[in-house]
mmCIF file of C-alpha atoms in Angstrom:
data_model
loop_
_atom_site.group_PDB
_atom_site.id
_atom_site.type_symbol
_atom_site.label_atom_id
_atom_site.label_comp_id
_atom_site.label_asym_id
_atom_site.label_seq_id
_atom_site.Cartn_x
_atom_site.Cartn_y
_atom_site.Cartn_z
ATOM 1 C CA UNK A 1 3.857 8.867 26.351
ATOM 2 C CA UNK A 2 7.134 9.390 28.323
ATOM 3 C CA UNK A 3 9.295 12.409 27.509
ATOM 4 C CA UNK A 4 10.836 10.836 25.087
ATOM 5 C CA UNK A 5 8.319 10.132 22.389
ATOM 6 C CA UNK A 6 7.308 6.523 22.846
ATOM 7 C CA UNK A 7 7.882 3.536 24.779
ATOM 8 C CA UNK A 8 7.694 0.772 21.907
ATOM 9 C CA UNK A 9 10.746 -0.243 19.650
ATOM 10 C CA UNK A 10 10.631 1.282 15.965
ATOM 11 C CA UNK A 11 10.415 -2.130 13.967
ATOM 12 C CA UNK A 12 13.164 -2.349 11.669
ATOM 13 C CA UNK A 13 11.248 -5.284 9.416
ATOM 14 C CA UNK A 14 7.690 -5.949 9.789
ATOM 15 C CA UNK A 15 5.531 -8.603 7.966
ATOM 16 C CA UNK A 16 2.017 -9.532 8.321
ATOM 17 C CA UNK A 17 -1.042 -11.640 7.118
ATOM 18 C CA UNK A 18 -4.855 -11.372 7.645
ATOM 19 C CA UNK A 19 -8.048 -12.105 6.211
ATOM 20 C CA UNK A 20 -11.126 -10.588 4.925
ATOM 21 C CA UNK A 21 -13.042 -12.612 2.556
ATOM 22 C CA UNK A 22 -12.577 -12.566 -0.245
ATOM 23 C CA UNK A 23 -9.253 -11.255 -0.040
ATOM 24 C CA UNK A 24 -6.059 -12.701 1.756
ATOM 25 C CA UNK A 25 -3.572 -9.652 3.144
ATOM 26 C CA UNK A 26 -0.037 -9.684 3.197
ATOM 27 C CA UNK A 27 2.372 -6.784 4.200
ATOM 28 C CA UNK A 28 6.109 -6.392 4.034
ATOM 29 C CA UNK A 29 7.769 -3.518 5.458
ATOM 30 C CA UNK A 30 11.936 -3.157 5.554
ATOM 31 C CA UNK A 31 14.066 0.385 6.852
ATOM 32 C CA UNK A 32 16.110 0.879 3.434
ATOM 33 C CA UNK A 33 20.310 0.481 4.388
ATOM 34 C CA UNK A 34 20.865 4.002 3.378
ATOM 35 C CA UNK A 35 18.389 5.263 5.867
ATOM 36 C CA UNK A 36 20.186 2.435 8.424
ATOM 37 C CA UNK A 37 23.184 3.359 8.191
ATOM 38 C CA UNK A 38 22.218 7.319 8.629
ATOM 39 C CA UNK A 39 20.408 6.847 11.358
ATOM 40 C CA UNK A 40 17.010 7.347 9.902
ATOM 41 C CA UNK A 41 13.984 6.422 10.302
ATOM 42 C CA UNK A 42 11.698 3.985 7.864
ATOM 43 C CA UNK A 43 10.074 6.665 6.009
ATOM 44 C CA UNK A 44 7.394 4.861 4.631
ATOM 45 C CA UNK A 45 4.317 3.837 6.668
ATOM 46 C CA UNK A 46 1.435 1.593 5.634
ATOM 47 C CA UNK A 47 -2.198 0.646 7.420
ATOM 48 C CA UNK A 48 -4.051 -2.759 6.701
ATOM 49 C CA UNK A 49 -7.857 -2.951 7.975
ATOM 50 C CA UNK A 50 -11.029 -3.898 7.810
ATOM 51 C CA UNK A 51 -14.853 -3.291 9.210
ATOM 52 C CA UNK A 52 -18.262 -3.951 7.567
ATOM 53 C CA UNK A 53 -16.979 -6.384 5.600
ATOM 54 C CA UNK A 54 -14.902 -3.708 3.495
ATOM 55 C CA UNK A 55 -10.978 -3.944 3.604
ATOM 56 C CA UNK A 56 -8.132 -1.554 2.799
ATOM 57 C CA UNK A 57 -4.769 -1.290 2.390
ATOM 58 C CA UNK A 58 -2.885 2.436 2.725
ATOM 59 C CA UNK A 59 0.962 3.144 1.717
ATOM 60 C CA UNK A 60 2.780 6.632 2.331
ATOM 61 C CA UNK A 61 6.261 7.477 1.548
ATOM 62 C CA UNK A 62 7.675 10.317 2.772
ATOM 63 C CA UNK A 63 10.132 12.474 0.981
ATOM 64 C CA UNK A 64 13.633 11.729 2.464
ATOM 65 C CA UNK A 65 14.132 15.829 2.239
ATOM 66 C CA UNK A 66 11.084 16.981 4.328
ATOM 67 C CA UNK A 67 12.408 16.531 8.279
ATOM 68 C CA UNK A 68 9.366 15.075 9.870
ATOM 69 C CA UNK A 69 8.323 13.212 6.417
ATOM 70 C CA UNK A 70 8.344 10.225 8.430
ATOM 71 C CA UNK A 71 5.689 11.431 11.062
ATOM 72 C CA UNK A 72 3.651 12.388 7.642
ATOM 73 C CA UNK A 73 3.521 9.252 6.453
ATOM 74 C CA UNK A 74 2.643 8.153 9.796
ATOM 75 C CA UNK A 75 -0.322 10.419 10.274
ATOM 76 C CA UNK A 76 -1.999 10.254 6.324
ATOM 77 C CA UNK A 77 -2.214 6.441 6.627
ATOM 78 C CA UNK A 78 -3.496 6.914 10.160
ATOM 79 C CA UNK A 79 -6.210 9.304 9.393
ATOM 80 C CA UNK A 80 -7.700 7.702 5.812
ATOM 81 C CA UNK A 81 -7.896 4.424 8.110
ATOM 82 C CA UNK A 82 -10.118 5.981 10.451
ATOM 83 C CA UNK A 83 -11.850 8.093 8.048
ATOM 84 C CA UNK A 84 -12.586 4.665 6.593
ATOM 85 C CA UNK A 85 -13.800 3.242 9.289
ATOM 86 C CA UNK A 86 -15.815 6.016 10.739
ATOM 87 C CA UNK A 87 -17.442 6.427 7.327
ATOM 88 C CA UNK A 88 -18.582 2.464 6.839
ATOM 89 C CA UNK A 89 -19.503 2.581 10.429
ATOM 90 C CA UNK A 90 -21.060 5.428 12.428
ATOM 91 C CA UNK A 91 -22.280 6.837 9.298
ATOM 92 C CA UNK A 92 -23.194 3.766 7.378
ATOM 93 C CA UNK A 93 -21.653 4.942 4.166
ATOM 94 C CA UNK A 94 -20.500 2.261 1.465
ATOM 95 C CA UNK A 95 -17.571 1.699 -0.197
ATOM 96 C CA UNK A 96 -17.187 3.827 -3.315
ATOM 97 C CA UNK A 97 -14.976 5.853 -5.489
ATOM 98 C CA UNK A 98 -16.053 9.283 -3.457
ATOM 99 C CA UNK A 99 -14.848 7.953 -0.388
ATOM 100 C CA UNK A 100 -11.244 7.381 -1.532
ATOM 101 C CA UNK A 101 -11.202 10.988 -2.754
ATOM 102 C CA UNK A 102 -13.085 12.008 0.735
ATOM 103 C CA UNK A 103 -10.159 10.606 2.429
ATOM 104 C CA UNK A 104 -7.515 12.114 0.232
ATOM 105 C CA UNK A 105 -8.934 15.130 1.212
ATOM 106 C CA UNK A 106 -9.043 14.625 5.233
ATOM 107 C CA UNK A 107 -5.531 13.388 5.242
ATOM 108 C CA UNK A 108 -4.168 16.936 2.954
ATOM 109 C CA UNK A 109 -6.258 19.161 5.610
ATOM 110 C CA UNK A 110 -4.694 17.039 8.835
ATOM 111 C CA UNK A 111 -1.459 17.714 7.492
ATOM 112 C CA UNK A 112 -1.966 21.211 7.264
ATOM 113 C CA UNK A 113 -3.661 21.337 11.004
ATOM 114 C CA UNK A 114 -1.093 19.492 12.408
ATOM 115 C CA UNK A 115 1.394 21.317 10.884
ATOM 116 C CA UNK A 116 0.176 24.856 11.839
ATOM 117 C CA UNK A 117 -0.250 23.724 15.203
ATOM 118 C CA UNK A 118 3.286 22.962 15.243
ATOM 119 C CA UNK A 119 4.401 26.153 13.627
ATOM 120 C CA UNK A 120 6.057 24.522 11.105
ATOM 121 C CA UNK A 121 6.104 23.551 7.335
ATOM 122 C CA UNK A 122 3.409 21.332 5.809
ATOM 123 C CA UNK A 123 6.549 20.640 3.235
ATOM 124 C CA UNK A 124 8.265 18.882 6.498
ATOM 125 C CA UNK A 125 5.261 16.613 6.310
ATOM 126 C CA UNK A 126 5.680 15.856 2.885
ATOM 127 C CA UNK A 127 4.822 12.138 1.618
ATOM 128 C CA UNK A 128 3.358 10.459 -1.231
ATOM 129 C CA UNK A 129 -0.406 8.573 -0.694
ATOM 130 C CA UNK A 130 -1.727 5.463 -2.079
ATOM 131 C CA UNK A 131 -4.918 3.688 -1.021
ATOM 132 C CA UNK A 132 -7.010 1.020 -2.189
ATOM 133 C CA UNK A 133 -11.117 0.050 -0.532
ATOM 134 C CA UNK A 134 -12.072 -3.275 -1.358
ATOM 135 C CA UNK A 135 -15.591 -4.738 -1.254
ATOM 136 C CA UNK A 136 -15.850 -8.340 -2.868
ATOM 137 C CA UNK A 137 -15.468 -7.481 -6.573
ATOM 138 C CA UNK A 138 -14.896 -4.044 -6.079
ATOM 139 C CA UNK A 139 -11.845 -2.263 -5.989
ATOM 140 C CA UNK A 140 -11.576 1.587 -5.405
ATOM 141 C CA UNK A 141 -7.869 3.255 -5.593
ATOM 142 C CA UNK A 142 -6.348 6.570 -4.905
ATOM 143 C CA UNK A 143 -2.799 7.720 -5.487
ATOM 144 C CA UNK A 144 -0.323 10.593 -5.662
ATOM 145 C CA UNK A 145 3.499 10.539 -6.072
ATOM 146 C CA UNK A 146 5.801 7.955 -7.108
ATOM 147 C CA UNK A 147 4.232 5.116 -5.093
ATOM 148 C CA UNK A 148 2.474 2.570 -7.179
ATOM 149 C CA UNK A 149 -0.512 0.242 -7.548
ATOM 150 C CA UNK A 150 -0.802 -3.162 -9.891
ATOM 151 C CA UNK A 151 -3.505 -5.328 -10.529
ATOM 152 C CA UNK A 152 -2.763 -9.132 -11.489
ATOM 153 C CA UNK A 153 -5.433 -11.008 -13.355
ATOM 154 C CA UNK A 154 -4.331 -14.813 -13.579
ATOM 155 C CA UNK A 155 -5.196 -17.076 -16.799
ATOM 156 C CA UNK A 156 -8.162 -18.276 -17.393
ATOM 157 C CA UNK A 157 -8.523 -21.375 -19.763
ATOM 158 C CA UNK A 158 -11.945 -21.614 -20.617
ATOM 159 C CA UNK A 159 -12.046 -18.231 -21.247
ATOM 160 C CA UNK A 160 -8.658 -18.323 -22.872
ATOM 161 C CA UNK A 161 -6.966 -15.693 -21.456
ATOM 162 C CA UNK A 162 -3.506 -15.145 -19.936
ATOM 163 C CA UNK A 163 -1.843 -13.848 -16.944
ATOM 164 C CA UNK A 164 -1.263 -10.442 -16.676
ATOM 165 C CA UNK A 165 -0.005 -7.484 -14.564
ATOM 166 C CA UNK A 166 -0.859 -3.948 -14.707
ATOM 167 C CA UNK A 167 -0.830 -1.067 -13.617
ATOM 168 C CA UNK A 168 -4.399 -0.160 -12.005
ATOM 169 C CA UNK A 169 -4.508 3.482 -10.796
ATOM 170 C CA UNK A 170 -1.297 5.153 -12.634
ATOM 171 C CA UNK A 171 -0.938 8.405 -10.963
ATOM 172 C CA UNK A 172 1.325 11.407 -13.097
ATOM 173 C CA UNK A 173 4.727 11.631 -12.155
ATOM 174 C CA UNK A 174 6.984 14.851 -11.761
ATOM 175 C CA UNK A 175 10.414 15.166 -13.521
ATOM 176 C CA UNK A 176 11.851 16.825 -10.863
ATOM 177 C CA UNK A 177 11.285 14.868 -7.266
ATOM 178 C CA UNK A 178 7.288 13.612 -6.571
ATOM 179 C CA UNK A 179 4.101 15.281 -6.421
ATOM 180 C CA UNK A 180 2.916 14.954 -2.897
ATOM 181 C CA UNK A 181 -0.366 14.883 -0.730
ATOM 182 C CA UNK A 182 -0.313 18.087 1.063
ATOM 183 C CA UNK A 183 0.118 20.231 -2.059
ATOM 184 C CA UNK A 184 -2.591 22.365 -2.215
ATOM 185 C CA UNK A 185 -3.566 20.878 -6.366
ATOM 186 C CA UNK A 186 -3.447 17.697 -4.889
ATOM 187 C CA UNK A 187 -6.815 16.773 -6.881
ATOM 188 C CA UNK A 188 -5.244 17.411 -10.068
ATOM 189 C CA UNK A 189 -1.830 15.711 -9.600
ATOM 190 C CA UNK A 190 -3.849 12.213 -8.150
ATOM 191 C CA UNK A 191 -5.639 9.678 -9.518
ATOM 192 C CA UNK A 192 -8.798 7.440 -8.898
ATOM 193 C CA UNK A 193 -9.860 4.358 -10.565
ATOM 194 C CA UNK A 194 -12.258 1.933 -9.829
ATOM 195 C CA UNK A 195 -13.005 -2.033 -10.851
ATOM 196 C CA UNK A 196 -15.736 -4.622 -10.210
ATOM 197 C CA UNK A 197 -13.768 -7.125 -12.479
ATOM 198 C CA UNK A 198 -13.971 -10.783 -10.710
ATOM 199 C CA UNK A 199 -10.902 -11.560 -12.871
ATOM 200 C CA UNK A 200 -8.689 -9.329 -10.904
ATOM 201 C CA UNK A 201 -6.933 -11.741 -8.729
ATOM 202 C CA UNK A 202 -4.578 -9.713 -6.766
ATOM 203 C CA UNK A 203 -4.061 -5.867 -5.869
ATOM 204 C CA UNK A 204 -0.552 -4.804 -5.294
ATOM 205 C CA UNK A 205 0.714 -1.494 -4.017
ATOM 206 C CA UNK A 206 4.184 -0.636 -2.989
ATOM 207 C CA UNK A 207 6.652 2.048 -2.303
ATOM 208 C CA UNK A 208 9.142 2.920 -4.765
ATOM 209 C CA UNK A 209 12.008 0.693 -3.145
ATOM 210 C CA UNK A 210 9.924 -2.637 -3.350
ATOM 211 C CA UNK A 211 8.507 -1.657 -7.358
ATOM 212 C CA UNK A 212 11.459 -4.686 -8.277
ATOM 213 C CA UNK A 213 8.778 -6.844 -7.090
ATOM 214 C CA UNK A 214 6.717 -6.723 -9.766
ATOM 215 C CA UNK A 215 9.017 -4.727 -12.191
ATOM 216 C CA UNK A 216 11.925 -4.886 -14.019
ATOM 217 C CA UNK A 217 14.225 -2.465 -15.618
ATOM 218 C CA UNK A 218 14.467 -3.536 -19.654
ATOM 219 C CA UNK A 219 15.358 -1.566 -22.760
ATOM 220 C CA UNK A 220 15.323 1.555 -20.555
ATOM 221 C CA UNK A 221 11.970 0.965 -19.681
ATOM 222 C CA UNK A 222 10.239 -0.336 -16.151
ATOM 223 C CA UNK A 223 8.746 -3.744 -17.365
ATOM 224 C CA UNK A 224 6.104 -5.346 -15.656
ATOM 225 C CA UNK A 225 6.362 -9.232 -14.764
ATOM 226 C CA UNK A 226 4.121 -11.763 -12.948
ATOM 227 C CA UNK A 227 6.980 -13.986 -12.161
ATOM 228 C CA UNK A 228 6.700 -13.703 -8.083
ATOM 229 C CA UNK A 229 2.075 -13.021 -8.062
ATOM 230 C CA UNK A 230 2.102 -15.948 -10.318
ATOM 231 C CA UNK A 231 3.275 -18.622 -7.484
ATOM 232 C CA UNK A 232 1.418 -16.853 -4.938
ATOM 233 C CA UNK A 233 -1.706 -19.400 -5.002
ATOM 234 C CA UNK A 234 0.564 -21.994 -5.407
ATOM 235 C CA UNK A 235 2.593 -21.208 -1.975
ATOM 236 C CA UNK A 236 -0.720 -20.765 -0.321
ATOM 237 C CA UNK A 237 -1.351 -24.498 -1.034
ATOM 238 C CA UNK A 238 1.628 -26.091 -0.588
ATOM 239 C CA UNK A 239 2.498 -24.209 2.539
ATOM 240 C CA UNK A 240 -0.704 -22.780 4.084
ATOM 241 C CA UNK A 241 -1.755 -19.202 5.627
ATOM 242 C CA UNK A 242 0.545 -19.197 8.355
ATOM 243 C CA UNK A 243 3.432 -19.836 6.496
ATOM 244 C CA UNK A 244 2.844 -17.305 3.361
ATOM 245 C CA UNK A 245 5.085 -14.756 5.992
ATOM 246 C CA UNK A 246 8.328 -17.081 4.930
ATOM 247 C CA UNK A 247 7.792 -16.457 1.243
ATOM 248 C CA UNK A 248 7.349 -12.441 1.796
ATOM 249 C CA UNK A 249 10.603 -12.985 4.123
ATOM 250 C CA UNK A 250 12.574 -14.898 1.311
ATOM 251 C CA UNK A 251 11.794 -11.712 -1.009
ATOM 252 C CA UNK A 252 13.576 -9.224 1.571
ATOM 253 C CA UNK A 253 16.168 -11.280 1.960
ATOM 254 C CA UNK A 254 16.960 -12.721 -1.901
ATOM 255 C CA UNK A 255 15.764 -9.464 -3.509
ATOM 256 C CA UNK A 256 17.281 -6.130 -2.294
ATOM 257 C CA UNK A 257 15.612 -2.850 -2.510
ATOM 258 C CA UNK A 258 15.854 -0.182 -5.153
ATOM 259 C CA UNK A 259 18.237 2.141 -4.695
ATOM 260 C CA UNK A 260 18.617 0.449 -0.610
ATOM 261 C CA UNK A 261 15.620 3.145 0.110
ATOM 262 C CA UNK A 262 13.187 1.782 2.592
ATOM 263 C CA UNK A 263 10.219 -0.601 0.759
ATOM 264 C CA UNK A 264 6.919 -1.362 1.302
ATOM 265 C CA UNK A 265 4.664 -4.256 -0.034
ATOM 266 C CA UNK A 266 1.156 -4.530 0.441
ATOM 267 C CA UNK A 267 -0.603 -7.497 -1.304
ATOM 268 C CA UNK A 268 -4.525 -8.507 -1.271
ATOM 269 C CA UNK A 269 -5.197 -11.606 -3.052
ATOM 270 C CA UNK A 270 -8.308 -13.014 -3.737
ATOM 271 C CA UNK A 271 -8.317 -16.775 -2.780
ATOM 272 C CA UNK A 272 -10.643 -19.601 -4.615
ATOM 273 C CA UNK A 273 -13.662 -20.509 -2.505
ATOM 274 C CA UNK A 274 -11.901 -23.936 -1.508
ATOM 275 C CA UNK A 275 -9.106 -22.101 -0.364
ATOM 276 C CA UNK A 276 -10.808 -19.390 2.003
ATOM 277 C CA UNK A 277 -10.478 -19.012 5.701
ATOM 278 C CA UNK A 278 -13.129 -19.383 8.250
ATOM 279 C CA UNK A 279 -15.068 -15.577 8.772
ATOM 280 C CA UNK A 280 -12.778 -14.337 11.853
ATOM 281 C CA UNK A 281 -9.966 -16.053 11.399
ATOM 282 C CA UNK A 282 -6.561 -13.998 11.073
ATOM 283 C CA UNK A 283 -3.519 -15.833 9.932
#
């Protein structure tokens, strides 16, 4: 590290794919114009992994208040992803609903260590915290704050069901700002939920700028809508793996974010059998 910070480029946009079986990844990541034009930083900051089999997906938003919310975000998505993989490693744990919480709980004290260590605020670290473990059927979520997580079940027609999207792991929300991960009630202001339904086809989480993804603002209510998840097979078929990162870029650039704050997207979709990629294989 040189003396000033770091020798790689801040990305401005970043989008990504990958593969753990069952699930196909995708990641969108855009600096709001507000923040651009400020001279800001992207605020949010998100982690996609996997080892053991097990994958995960990790969002953070930090507080556009809090100075150094940015190097927050940075650092709680950073240390649940290597919580998560020391845990399903070195210590042979399995996924489970305890380990979310486990890692809620390592990235509040980190916060406060780095922090102190720093002599300054935990509140300049503030950020919000989502997370979801996946494990085959099994889906284990965390969040706190403002951020959000959806699940999409499609329709079945033997079973004679439709599609539908909700919302899987609804944290509480604050009137006055959002609650935040290194509050010291952080246990009582988040929320864990858990699934081994094989009819969940997709796990969404996002920041608050990208929420018009899967939302939409009706009768002074947030609506939810399928409209985008829906063709989300279908774009895998026609156009392949590779080429899924085109359809995530066509939704930055027709679809402009809340309130121009940054936005983040994080998608895992599970894929038919026919569809799935060779064990290894990243797209």
């Amino acid at each position: 590290m040189n003396k000033f910070g770091r020798f790689d480029l801040q990305p401005l946009t970043r989008i990504e794919t990958a593969w753990q079986k069952p699930w196909f990844l995708s990641a969108a990541s855009q600096i709001g114009e507000k923040h651009l034009i400020r001279k800001m930083p992207n605020q949010d900051a998100y982690r996609m992994g996997s080892i053991q089999g097990a994958a995960w997906m990790i969002i953070a938003d930090g507080v556009s208040q809090a100075e150094y919310s940015h190097q927050g975000a940075r650092l709680a998505t950073s240390v649940v992803e290597r919580f998560f993989a020391d845990a399903l490693s070195k210590t042979q744990r399995q996924p489970s609903l305890d380990l979310v919480k486990e890692a809620f709980g390592h990235a509040h004290q980190q916060i406060f260590k780095v922090c102190e260590g720093r002599g300054i605020s935990p509140k300049d670290f503030a950020c919000t915290l989502v997370v979801s473990l996946l494990d085959g059927d099994a889906i284990y979520s965390g969040a706190i704050g403002d951020s959000s997580i959806a699940a999409y079940a499609a329709p079945d027609r033997r079973e004679g069901t439709r599609a539908k999207l909700v919302p899987f792991c609804d944290a509480p929300q604050s009137r006055n700002g959002t609650f935040i991960i290194h509050r010291r009630d952080w246990e009582k202001l988040s929320t864990f939920s858990k699934s081994r339904s094989p009819h969940i086809k997709a796990v969404l989480m996002c920041t608050d700028g990208a929420e018009n993804f899967f939302t939409r603002f009706e009768d002074g209510q947030d609506v939810f809508m399928d409209d985008h998840i829906a063709r989300y097979e279908t774009i895998f078929r026609q156009a392949g793996p590779h080429k899924l990162a085109c359809w995530l870029s066509d939704y930055l650039y027709l679809q402009p974010s809340q309130g121009s704050d940054d936005r983040t997207l994080l998608i895992a979709y599970r894929l038919p059998s026919e569809l799935a990629l060779p064990v290894g294989v990243t797209a």
